[in-house]
Coordinates of C-alpha atoms in Angstrom, one line a residue:
Chain A
M918 CA 213.2 57.5 191.0
D919 CA 216.8 57.6 192.2
I920 CA 218.1 59.1 195.4
W921 CA 221.5 59.7 195.9
T922 CA 223.3 60.8 199.2
V923 CA 226.3 62.4 197.8
G924 CA 227.7 64.1 200.9
T925 CA 227.2 62.4 204.5
S926 CA 229.7 64.1 207.1
S927 CA 228.4 66.7 209.3
A928 CA 230.3 70.0 209.8
V929 CA 233.8 69.3 208.7
P930 CA 234.5 66.8 205.7
T931 CA 236.4 63.5 206.5
R932 CA 238.7 61.6 204.2
E933 CA 235.7 59.3 203.3
R934 CA 232.9 61.5 203.6
A935 CA 232.1 65.0 202.0
L936 CA 229.6 67.7 203.1
A937 CA 225.8 67.6 203.2
C938 CA 224.1 67.0 199.9
N939 CA 221.5 64.7 198.4
M940 CA 220.1 64.4 194.9
I941 CA 216.7 63.1 193.5
N942 CA 216.8 61.9 189.9
Y943 CA 212.8 62.1 188.9
R944 CA 212.5 61.2 185.5
G945 CA 215.6 62.8 184.4
E946 CA 215.4 65.9 186.3
R947 CA 217.8 66.4 189.0
I948 CA 216.7 68.1 192.4
L949 CA 219.3 68.9 195.0
F950 CA 218.9 69.2 198.5
D951 CA 221.8 71.1 200.5
C952 CA 225.0 71.6 198.5
G953 CA 228.0 71.2 200.9
E954 CA 231.6 72.1 199.4
G955 CA 232.7 69.1 197.0
A956 CA 229.0 68.3 195.9
Q957 CA 230.0 69.3 192.3
R958 CA 233.0 67.2 192.0
R959 CA 231.3 64.3 193.6
I960 CA 228.4 64.6 191.5
M961 CA 230.8 64.9 188.3
M962 CA 232.9 62.0 189.5
D963 CA 229.8 59.6 189.9
K964 CA 228.3 60.9 186.7
L965 CA 224.9 61.7 188.4
G966 CA 224.1 64.1 185.8
L967 CA 225.3 67.7 187.4
M968 CA 224.0 69.8 184.3
K969 CA 220.6 68.3 184.8
I970 CA 219.9 70.1 188.1
D971 CA 217.3 72.9 188.0
R972 CA 216.5 73.1 191.4
I973 CA 218.5 73.1 194.6
F974 CA 216.8 73.3 198.0
I975 CA 218.8 74.6 201.0
S976 CA 217.7 73.4 204.4
H977 CA 219.6 76.1 206.4
W978 CA 222.4 78.5 206.3
H979 CA 225.3 76.7 208.1
A980 CA 228.4 76.5 205.8
D981 CA 228.2 72.5 205.6
H982 CA 225.2 72.7 204.0
F983 CA 225.7 75.3 201.2
S984 CA 229.6 75.9 200.7
G985 CA 229.5 74.1 197.5
L986 CA 226.9 76.4 195.9
L987 CA 229.1 79.3 194.7
G988 CA 231.4 76.4 192.7
L989 CA 228.4 74.6 191.4
I990 CA 226.6 77.9 190.0
Q991 CA 230.2 78.7 188.3
T992 CA 230.7 75.4 186.9
L993 CA 227.2 75.3 185.3
E994 CA 228.3 78.6 183.7
M995 CA 231.4 77.2 182.5
E996 CA 229.2 74.4 180.9
G997 CA 227.2 77.3 178.8
R998 CA 224.2 76.7 180.9
E999 CA 221.4 78.9 179.3
R1000 CA 218.3 77.6 181.2
P1001 CA 217.4 79.0 184.7
L1002 CA 218.4 77.6 188.1
Y1003 CA 216.1 77.9 191.0
I1004 CA 217.1 78.0 194.5
Y1005 CA 215.0 77.8 197.6
G1006 CA 215.5 77.9 201.1
P1007 CA 214.4 79.3 204.5
P1008 CA 214.3 83.2 205.1
R1009 CA 217.4 85.1 204.0
T1010 CA 218.2 82.7 201.1
E1011 CA 217.8 85.7 198.7
E1012 CA 220.2 87.7 200.9
F1013 CA 222.9 85.1 201.2
T1014 CA 222.6 83.8 197.8
D1015 CA 223.0 87.4 196.6
R1016 CA 225.9 87.9 198.8
I1017 CA 227.5 84.5 197.3
L1018 CA 226.9 85.8 193.8
D1019 CA 228.7 89.1 194.7
T1020 CA 231.8 87.5 195.8
G1021 CA 234.4 87.5 193.3
Y1022 CA 234.2 88.4 189.4
F1023 CA 231.3 86.6 187.7
K1024 CA 229.8 86.6 184.3
R1025 CA 226.5 84.7 184.3
S1026 CA 225.0 82.9 181.0
Y1027 CA 221.8 82.1 183.1
D1028 CA 219.1 83.4 185.2
I1029 CA 219.2 82.2 188.9
F1030 CA 215.7 82.7 190.7
V1031 CA 216.1 82.6 194.4
E1032 CA 212.8 82.1 196.7
D1033 CA 212.8 82.5 200.6
L1034 CA 210.0 79.9 201.6
V1035 CA 207.8 79.6 204.6
E1036 CA 206.2 76.5 205.5
G1037 CA 203.0 76.2 203.7
D1038 CA 204.6 76.9 200.2
V1039 CA 204.6 74.5 197.6
I1040 CA 207.1 74.3 194.9
A1041 CA 205.2 72.5 192.0
G1042 CA 207.5 70.7 189.6
D1043 CA 206.8 68.5 186.6
G1044 CA 205.0 65.6 188.0
Y1045 CA 206.0 66.4 191.7
E1046 CA 205.8 68.9 194.3
V1047 CA 208.4 69.9 197.3
Y1048 CA 207.4 71.7 200.4
P1049 CA 209.3 72.8 203.2
F1050 CA 208.5 72.4 206.9
E1051 CA 210.1 73.9 209.8
V1052 CA 212.6 72.0 212.1
E1053 CA 214.5 72.7 215.1
H1054 CA 218.4 73.9 214.7
G1055 CA 218.6 77.0 216.5
V1056 CA 218.4 78.8 213.1
N1057 CA 215.9 79.2 210.6
A1058 CA 215.9 75.5 209.5
F1059 CA 213.8 73.2 207.2
G1060 CA 213.2 69.6 206.2
Y1061 CA 211.9 68.9 202.8
V1062 CA 209.2 66.7 201.3
F1063 CA 209.3 65.5 197.9
E1064 CA 206.1 64.3 196.9
E1065 CA 205.4 62.4 193.6
S1066 CA 201.6 63.6 192.0
S1067 CA 199.6 60.6 192.2
Q1068 CA 198.5 59.3 188.9
V1069 CA 195.5 57.7 187.2
K1070 CA 196.2 55.2 185.0
A1071 CA 194.1 52.6 182.8
N1072 CA 194.6 48.9 183.5
K1073 CA 195.3 47.1 180.1
E1074 CA 193.8 43.8 181.3
K1075 CA 190.5 45.4 182.5
M1076 CA 190.4 47.5 179.3
E1077 CA 190.6 44.2 177.1
K1078 CA 187.7 42.6 179.5
F1079 CA 185.5 45.5 178.1
G1080 CA 186.9 45.1 174.6
L1081 CA 188.1 48.9 175.1
E1082 CA 190.9 49.8 172.8
S1083 CA 193.0 53.1 172.8
T1084 CA 190.4 55.6 172.5
P1085 CA 189.6 59.2 173.8
K1086 CA 186.9 57.8 175.8
I1087 CA 189.5 56.1 178.2
G1088 CA 190.5 60.1 179.1
D1089 CA 186.7 60.4 180.1
L1090 CA 187.1 57.5 182.3
K1091 CA 190.4 59.0 183.9
A1092 CA 188.7 62.1 184.4
G1093 CA 186.2 60.2 186.5
E1094 CA 183.3 60.0 183.8
S1095 CA 181.3 56.7 183.0
I1096 CA 181.3 55.9 179.2
E1097 CA 179.0 54.0 176.8
W1098 CA 180.8 51.6 175.0
R1099 CA 179.5 48.7 172.8
D1100 CA 175.9 48.8 174.5
Q1101 CA 177.2 48.7 177.9
T1102 CA 177.9 51.4 180.5
V1103 CA 181.6 51.5 181.9
K1104 CA 182.4 53.1 185.1
P1105 CA 185.7 54.6 185.8
D1106 CA 186.4 52.3 188.8
Q1107 CA 186.0 49.2 186.6
V1108 CA 189.1 50.3 184.2
V1109 CA 190.9 53.1 185.8
E1110 CA 193.5 52.9 188.9
K1111 CA 194.6 55.2 190.8
V1112 CA 198.8 55.0 191.6
P1113 CA 199.5 56.8 194.7
G1114 CA 202.8 58.8 194.3
R1115 CA 205.8 58.5 195.9
K1116 CA 207.3 60.5 199.0
I1117 CA 211.0 61.4 199.9
V1118 CA 211.6 63.2 203.1
Y1119 CA 215.0 65.3 204.0
S1120 CA 214.9 66.2 207.6
G1121 CA 218.2 68.6 206.9
D1122 CA 219.6 69.3 210.6
T1123 CA 217.1 69.2 213.5
S1124 CA 216.5 67.9 216.7
K1125 CA 213.6 65.0 217.1
C1126 CA 210.5 67.3 216.8
D1127 CA 207.0 66.4 216.0
N1128 CA 206.8 68.4 212.9
L1129 CA 209.5 66.0 211.4
I1130 CA 207.5 63.0 212.4
K1131 CA 204.3 64.6 211.2
N1132 CA 205.7 65.5 207.8
S1133 CA 207.5 62.2 207.2
E1134 CA 204.4 60.2 207.7
N1135 CA 204.3 57.2 205.3
A1136 CA 207.4 58.4 203.2
D1137 CA 209.1 55.6 201.1
L1138 CA 212.2 57.1 202.1
L1139 CA 213.4 59.3 205.0
I1140 CA 216.8 60.9 204.9
Q1141 CA 217.5 61.4 208.3
E1142 CA 220.5 63.5 210.2
A1143 CA 221.8 61.0 212.7
T1144 CA 224.9 63.0 214.0
C1145 CA 225.7 60.9 216.9
L1146 CA 225.2 58.2 219.1
H1147 CA 222.3 58.7 221.7
E1148 CA 224.7 58.7 224.7
D1149 CA 226.4 62.1 223.2
I1150 CA 223.1 63.6 222.4
E1151 CA 223.5 65.9 225.0
E1152 CA 226.6 67.6 223.5
R1153 CA 225.0 67.7 220.2
K1154 CA 222.2 70.3 220.8
N1155 CA 219.9 70.8 217.8
H1156 CA 220.6 67.5 216.3
T1157 CA 219.2 64.0 216.2
S1158 CA 220.9 60.8 217.5
A1159 CA 220.8 57.4 215.7
K1160 CA 218.2 56.1 218.5
Q1161 CA 216.2 59.1 217.8
A1162 CA 216.2 58.8 213.9
G1163 CA 215.0 55.1 214.5
E1164 CA 212.1 56.4 216.8
I1165 CA 211.2 59.1 214.1
A1166 CA 211.2 56.5 211.4
R1167 CA 209.0 54.4 213.5
K1168 CA 206.6 56.8 214.6
A1169 CA 206.2 58.2 210.9
D1170 CA 205.8 54.6 209.7
V1171 CA 208.0 55.4 206.9
E1172 CA 209.2 52.4 204.6
K1173 CA 213.0 53.0 204.8
L1174 CA 215.3 55.1 206.6
V1175 CA 218.7 56.4 205.4
L1176 CA 220.9 58.0 207.8
T1177 CA 223.1 60.8 207.1
H1178 CA 225.3 63.8 208.5
F1179 CA 227.6 61.6 210.8
S1180 CA 229.9 63.3 213.1
R1181 CA 233.3 62.5 212.2
R1182 CA 233.9 61.4 215.8
Y1183 CA 232.3 57.7 214.6
R1184 CA 234.5 57.6 211.8
G1185 CA 235.1 54.2 210.7
E1186 CA 232.2 53.1 213.2
E1187 CA 229.4 54.4 211.8
E1188 CA 227.8 50.7 211.7
K1189 CA 227.4 51.6 215.3
L1190 CA 224.8 54.5 214.3
K1191 CA 223.1 51.9 212.1
E1192 CA 223.0 49.4 214.8
E1193 CA 221.7 51.8 217.2
A1194 CA 218.5 53.0 214.8
G1195 CA 218.1 49.5 213.9
K1196 CA 216.8 48.6 217.1
E1197 CA 214.0 51.2 216.8
F1198 CA 213.4 50.7 213.1
E1199 CA 214.6 47.7 211.0
N1200 CA 214.9 48.9 207.5
V1201 CA 217.7 51.2 208.0
E1202 CA 220.9 52.1 205.7
L1203 CA 223.7 54.0 206.1
G1204 CA 224.3 56.9 203.6
E1205 CA 227.5 56.8 201.7
E1206 CA 229.2 59.3 199.2
G1207 CA 227.5 58.7 196.0
K1208 CA 225.3 55.6 197.2
R1209 CA 222.1 55.2 195.3
F1210 CA 218.7 54.4 196.5
E1211 CA 216.1 53.1 194.3
V1212 CA 212.6 54.2 195.2
K1213 CA 210.2 51.7 192.9
P1214 CA 206.5 53.3 191.6
H1215 CA 203.7 52.1 194.0
R1216 CA 201.1 49.4 193.0
P1217 CA 197.8 50.9 191.8
E1218 CA 195.3 51.3 194.6
Chain B
M41 CA 260.9 73.4 202.6
D42 CA 258.0 71.4 200.8
I43 CA 255.7 72.8 198.4
W44 CA 252.7 70.8 197.3
T45 CA 250.2 71.2 194.5
V46 CA 246.9 70.4 196.3
G47 CA 244.9 71.4 193.2
T48 CA 245.8 71.6 189.6
S49 CA 242.7 71.9 187.7
S50 CA 241.4 75.3 186.2
A51 CA 237.9 76.8 186.0
V52 CA 236.1 73.5 186.9
P53 CA 237.2 70.4 189.1
T54 CA 237.5 67.0 187.0
R55 CA 237.6 63.7 188.4
E56 CA 241.7 63.8 188.6
R57 CA 241.9 67.2 189.9
A58 CA 240.7 70.0 192.2
L59 CA 240.5 73.7 191.7
A60 CA 243.6 75.8 192.3
C61 CA 245.6 75.6 195.7
N62 CA 249.4 75.3 196.5
M63 CA 250.8 75.1 199.9
I64 CA 254.1 75.8 201.0
N65 CA 255.6 74.2 204.4
Y66 CA 258.4 76.2 205.8
R67 CA 259.7 75.0 209.0
G68 CA 256.2 73.9 210.0
E69 CA 254.2 76.8 209.2
R70 CA 251.8 76.1 206.2
I71 CA 251.2 79.1 203.7
L72 CA 248.4 78.6 201.2
F73 CA 248.5 80.3 197.7
D74 CA 244.8 80.2 196.5
C75 CA 242.1 78.2 198.0
G76 CA 239.8 76.5 195.6
E77 CA 236.7 74.2 196.2
G78 CA 237.8 71.1 197.8
A79 CA 241.1 72.3 199.1
Q80 CA 240.4 71.7 202.7
R81 CA 239.8 68.3 202.0
R82 CA 242.6 67.5 199.8
I83 CA 245.0 68.9 202.5
M84 CA 243.1 66.9 205.2
M85 CA 243.2 63.6 202.8
D86 CA 247.0 63.9 202.1
K87 CA 247.6 65.0 206.0
L88 CA 249.3 67.9 205.0
G89 CA 248.4 70.0 208.1
L90 CA 245.4 72.0 207.7
M91 CA 245.8 73.3 211.3
K92 CA 249.1 74.7 210.6
I93 CA 247.8 77.3 208.1
D94 CA 248.4 80.7 209.1
R95 CA 248.5 82.8 206.0
I96 CA 246.5 82.7 202.8
F97 CA 247.5 84.9 199.6
I98 CA 244.8 84.8 197.0
S99 CA 245.9 85.5 193.5
H100 CA 242.6 87.0 192.0
W101 CA 239.2 86.5 192.7
H102 CA 237.8 84.1 190.3
A103 CA 235.8 81.5 192.0
D104 CA 238.4 78.8 191.1
H105 CA 241.0 80.3 193.2
F106 CA 238.8 81.1 196.3
S107 CA 235.7 78.8 196.5
G108 CA 237.2 76.7 199.3
L109 CA 238.0 79.5 201.7
L110 CA 234.6 79.4 203.4
G111 CA 234.8 75.9 204.0
L112 CA 238.3 76.1 205.3
I113 CA 237.7 79.1 207.5
Q114 CA 234.6 77.2 208.9
T115 CA 236.8 73.9 209.6
L116 CA 239.4 75.8 211.5
E117 CA 236.9 77.1 213.6
M118 CA 235.2 73.5 214.2
E119 CA 238.8 72.5 215.1
G120 CA 238.7 75.1 217.7
R121 CA 241.3 77.3 216.3
E122 CA 242.4 80.1 218.5
R123 CA 245.4 82.0 217.0
P124 CA 244.5 84.3 213.9
L125 CA 244.4 83.9 210.5
Y126 CA 245.8 86.2 207.7
I127 CA 244.3 86.4 204.4
Y128 CA 245.7 88.8 201.6
G129 CA 245.1 89.2 197.9
P130 CA 244.4 92.2 195.5
P131 CA 242.3 95.0 196.0
R132 CA 238.9 94.2 197.0
T133 CA 240.1 91.2 199.2
E134 CA 238.6 92.6 202.2
E135 CA 235.4 93.4 200.4
F136 CA 235.0 89.8 199.1
T137 CA 236.1 88.3 202.6
D138 CA 233.8 90.2 204.5
R139 CA 230.8 89.1 201.9
I140 CA 232.0 85.4 202.4
L141 CA 232.0 85.8 206.1
D142 CA 228.5 87.6 206.3
T143 CA 227.0 84.6 204.2
G144 CA 225.2 81.9 206.5
Y145 CA 225.4 81.8 210.3
F146 CA 228.9 81.6 211.8
K147 CA 230.3 81.8 215.0
R148 CA 234.0 82.5 215.1
S149 CA 236.6 81.4 217.8
Y150 CA 239.5 83.3 216.1
D151 CA 240.2 86.4 214.4
I152 CA 240.8 87.1 210.7
F153 CA 242.8 89.7 209.5
V154 CA 242.4 90.6 205.8
E155 CA 244.7 93.0 203.8
D156 CA 244.4 94.4 200.3
L157 CA 248.0 94.5 198.8
V158 CA 249.4 96.3 196.1
E159 CA 252.7 95.7 194.4
G160 CA 255.6 96.8 196.7
D161 CA 254.0 95.5 199.7
V162 CA 255.9 92.8 201.5
I163 CA 254.5 90.4 204.3
A164 CA 257.1 89.6 206.5
G165 CA 256.7 86.0 208.0
D166 CA 259.2 84.1 210.6
G167 CA 262.1 83.6 208.5
Y168 CA 260.9 84.4 205.1
E169 CA 259.0 87.4 203.3
V170 CA 255.9 87.2 200.7
Y171 CA 255.6 89.9 198.1
P172 CA 252.7 90.1 195.3
F173 CA 253.8 91.2 191.7
E174 CA 251.0 92.5 189.1
V175 CA 250.2 90.0 186.4
E176 CA 247.9 90.4 183.4
H177 CA 244.5 88.3 183.8
G178 CA 241.6 91.2 183.1
V179 CA 240.8 91.5 186.7
N180 CA 242.9 92.6 189.5
A181 CA 245.4 89.6 189.7
F182 CA 248.8 88.9 191.4
G183 CA 251.6 86.4 191.3
Y184 CA 253.3 86.1 194.5
V185 CA 257.1 85.4 195.6
F186 CA 257.9 83.5 198.7
E187 CA 261.7 84.3 199.6
E188 CA 263.6 83.0 202.7
S189 CA 265.5 85.5 204.2
S190 CA 269.4 84.7 203.6
Q191 CA 271.0 83.2 206.7
V192 CA 274.6 83.8 208.3
K193 CA 275.9 80.7 209.5
A194 CA 279.5 79.7 211.4
N195 CA 281.2 76.9 209.5
K196 CA 281.9 74.4 212.3
E197 CA 285.1 73.2 210.5
K198 CA 286.2 76.7 210.1
M199 CA 285.9 77.4 213.7
E200 CA 287.7 74.2 214.6
K201 CA 290.8 75.2 212.8
F202 CA 290.6 78.5 215.0
G203 CA 289.9 76.5 217.9
L204 CA 286.6 78.4 218.3
E205 CA 283.9 77.0 220.4
S206 CA 280.5 77.8 221.1
T207 CA 280.9 81.3 222.7
P208 CA 279.0 84.8 222.4
K209 CA 281.7 85.7 220.2
I210 CA 280.6 83.9 217.2
G211 CA 277.5 86.3 217.4
D212 CA 279.7 89.2 216.9
L213 CA 281.2 87.4 213.8
K214 CA 278.0 86.7 212.4
A215 CA 277.0 90.4 212.9
G216 CA 280.1 91.4 210.8
E217 CA 282.7 92.0 213.4
S218 CA 286.3 91.0 213.8
I219 CA 287.0 89.4 217.3
E220 CA 290.5 88.7 219.3
W221 CA 290.6 85.0 220.1
R222 CA 293.6 83.3 221.6
D223 CA 296.0 85.9 220.5
Q224 CA 294.8 86.2 216.9
T225 CA 292.3 88.1 215.1
V226 CA 289.5 86.3 213.6
K227 CA 287.8 87.8 210.7
P228 CA 284.1 87.4 210.0
D229 CA 284.6 85.8 206.6
Q230 CA 287.0 83.3 207.8
V231 CA 284.5 81.8 209.8
V232 CA 281.0 82.7 208.9
E233 CA 279.1 82.2 205.6
K234 CA 276.0 83.4 204.3
V235 CA 273.2 80.8 202.8
P236 CA 271.2 82.6 200.3
G237 CA 267.5 82.1 200.9
R238 CA 265.4 79.9 198.6
K239 CA 262.8 81.7 196.3
I240 CA 259.4 80.0 195.3
V241 CA 257.3 82.0 192.7
Y242 CA 253.4 81.2 191.9
S243 CA 252.3 82.8 188.8
G244 CA 248.4 82.9 189.5
D245 CA 246.5 83.2 186.5
T246 CA 248.2 85.3 184.0
S247 CA 249.1 85.8 180.4
K248 CA 252.9 85.8 179.3
C249 CA 254.0 89.1 180.9
D250 CA 257.4 90.7 181.7
N251 CA 256.6 91.4 185.4
L252 CA 256.1 87.7 186.0
I253 CA 259.6 86.9 184.2
K254 CA 261.2 89.6 186.3
N255 CA 259.9 88.5 189.7
S256 CA 260.5 84.8 188.8
E257 CA 264.1 85.7 188.5
N258 CA 266.3 83.0 189.9
A259 CA 263.6 81.4 191.6
D260 CA 264.2 77.6 192.9
L261 CA 260.9 76.6 192.0
L262 CA 258.2 78.4 189.6
I263 CA 254.8 77.4 190.1
Q264 CA 253.2 78.5 186.6
E265 CA 249.7 78.2 185.3
A266 CA 249.7 76.3 181.9
T267 CA 246.2 76.3 181.0
C268 CA 246.4 75.1 177.2
L269 CA 248.7 74.0 174.5
H270 CA 250.3 76.7 172.7
E271 CA 247.8 75.9 169.4
D272 CA 244.9 77.0 171.7
I273 CA 246.3 80.3 173.3
E274 CA 244.2 82.6 171.2
E275 CA 241.2 81.2 172.6
R276 CA 242.4 81.4 176.0
K277 CA 243.0 85.0 176.6
N278 CA 244.8 86.1 180.2
H279 CA 246.3 82.8 180.1
T280 CA 249.8 80.8 179.3
S281 CA 250.5 78.5 177.0
A282 CA 252.8 75.4 178.2
K283 CA 255.2 76.6 175.7
Q284 CA 255.0 80.0 177.0
A285 CA 255.2 78.7 180.5
G286 CA 258.5 77.1 179.6
E287 CA 259.9 80.5 178.0
I288 CA 259.2 82.3 181.1
A289 CA 261.2 79.5 183.1
R290 CA 264.2 79.9 180.6
K291 CA 264.0 83.6 180.4
A292 CA 263.7 83.9 184.2
D293 CA 266.6 81.3 184.9
V294 CA 264.7 79.6 187.2
E295 CA 265.9 76.1 188.7
K296 CA 262.5 73.9 188.4
L297 CA 259.2 74.6 186.7
V298 CA 256.2 72.9 188.0
L299 CA 253.2 73.4 185.7
T300 CA 249.4 73.8 187.1
H301 CA 246.1 75.0 186.2
F302 CA 245.4 72.6 183.5
S303 CA 242.4 72.9 181.1
R304 CA 240.1 69.8 181.5
R305 CA 240.5 69.7 177.6
Y306 CA 243.6 67.9 178.1
R307 CA 242.3 65.4 180.7
G308 CA 244.4 62.3 180.6
E309 CA 247.0 64.3 178.0
E310 CA 248.6 66.4 180.3
E311 CA 252.0 64.8 179.1
K312 CA 251.5 66.8 176.2
L313 CA 251.5 70.0 178.0
K314 CA 254.9 69.0 179.8
E315 CA 256.3 67.9 176.4
E316 CA 255.8 71.4 175.1
A317 CA 257.0 73.2 178.0
G318 CA 260.0 70.8 178.0
K319 CA 261.1 72.0 174.5
E320 CA 262.0 75.5 176.1
F321 CA 262.9 74.4 179.7
E322 CA 264.1 70.9 180.3
N323 CA 263.5 70.8 184.3
V324 CA 259.7 70.7 184.2
E325 CA 257.5 68.6 186.2
L326 CA 253.3 68.5 186.0
G327 CA 251.7 69.3 189.2
E328 CA 249.4 66.9 190.6
E329 CA 246.7 66.7 193.4
G330 CA 248.9 66.5 196.7
K331 CA 252.1 66.0 194.8
R332 CA 255.3 67.1 197.1
F333 CA 258.2 69.4 195.8
E334 CA 261.1 69.6 198.1
V335 CA 263.4 72.7 197.9
K336 CA 266.5 71.8 199.5
P337 CA 268.6 74.6 201.3
H338 CA 271.2 76.6 199.5
R339 CA 274.8 75.8 199.7
P340 CA 276.8 78.5 201.7
E341 CA 278.2 81.2 199.2

């Protein structure tokens, strides 16, 4: 599973950084979180698989998080897309998306399904779930959890110990039932292992809040906005400082923290943000345009 | 006076080319013609003077010509703009701009005045006029003429011949009145010269049509869409081939032709478009992202 930070600037783009966009590659499917202006071109330039996008989750309706939606929708059309596209977001997502689709002259070769979400909703994908959680940004705003379904797998070595070959009975073991095999009883936990799913969290735009920490617990990767240094946080209401980003990661006990959404004030000095967060949480990296973060499968429990 | 081709791709951006946008720098003021996605960032990256934009002319409401408007409007706000912005375009420009401004949560620090134009309207700027003309694109679509006002200047050498120094009487001469000076009569045409204004034409998206040729007559620079080679024009209804672009330039007797709006089909082979147009009209160049074309002042008549 790969995660790309496609755009990492806040509010306005800079020469080096485009507006908010993150993309997950889960077994070939691309899932987009936010779609700031320039997202489609960045995805194209880095050959990340624009046409494979099926779902787009908008964190909130500030333009730097959605201004690339219109262009992306239009390009999918030009590419002759036929399968539907799904767009999710906080309340008013349907209303705002309708407005985007009613601006200018369009023909559309594919369906777009739009859904206003509330905390508690779960979007079930193929082998994963995505769910929103409320964050604090002054307008309706979500963070999102991407959670891979846990898998039940037969361990080959253990199978061999029992002389078990590929047999429909493996299915029974995976389903939690004991089987009879060559005059002995084989219990599921003697052969079958559970592989916990991976968890990615995207904070969206938010001040440091309990709900973000709670929903980020034990994430493999937290993509966290870190708009400014802590000394500037008073001016940046509804945002998170790099220090706070580190605190959130530590409290939520995540595996890795990736910072994003940098104010251009720190252009060329983003390392300072990393350093500040690093004092709170060691395993931290800066998001960059088109940078790839791999999250390896978990070991069986 | 400078003209930059900011974005030169048609329909979808490519790795090398952004969507439609052209900018004129007239004595410091920036005037934008179309604003495809990525325009603001490109203008920023090339330091072309984003904050100096006062007027934006939209040729027509296909997304590749306006998808950067939202982001640009928002960035001007973030930069603390106070003076108003003017947006012009064909019928429905007000309606579509309103929809853009009603998408997402905005605050606005400056006024935006939007005007639906019809052929015959003239937008008077400081030292220039812009007027739209109808082109053929299947939807309401304009090309635009940018015309510098002609200037009346006193010729210094001729002034010296009469022993004329800086005097309010020069104003009378410029206004077309003869004056008495050191016992002789000085007529306006003995001292004062007319400098014809420069003329830039932007075709927008259109098939080859008489109204485009008529409005392009004697332009110093024609920025002309040349979506495809002539062998492909049957598939590209409502667009112009490179050959036709050359024909338009020749018939309108323009000084220079700049091609833009290239289909990505010709990616890396744009020289073929230039060659094809070049057979019809010699002084032709390809538009490139951020490429600058200078139009020097005319000599006095």
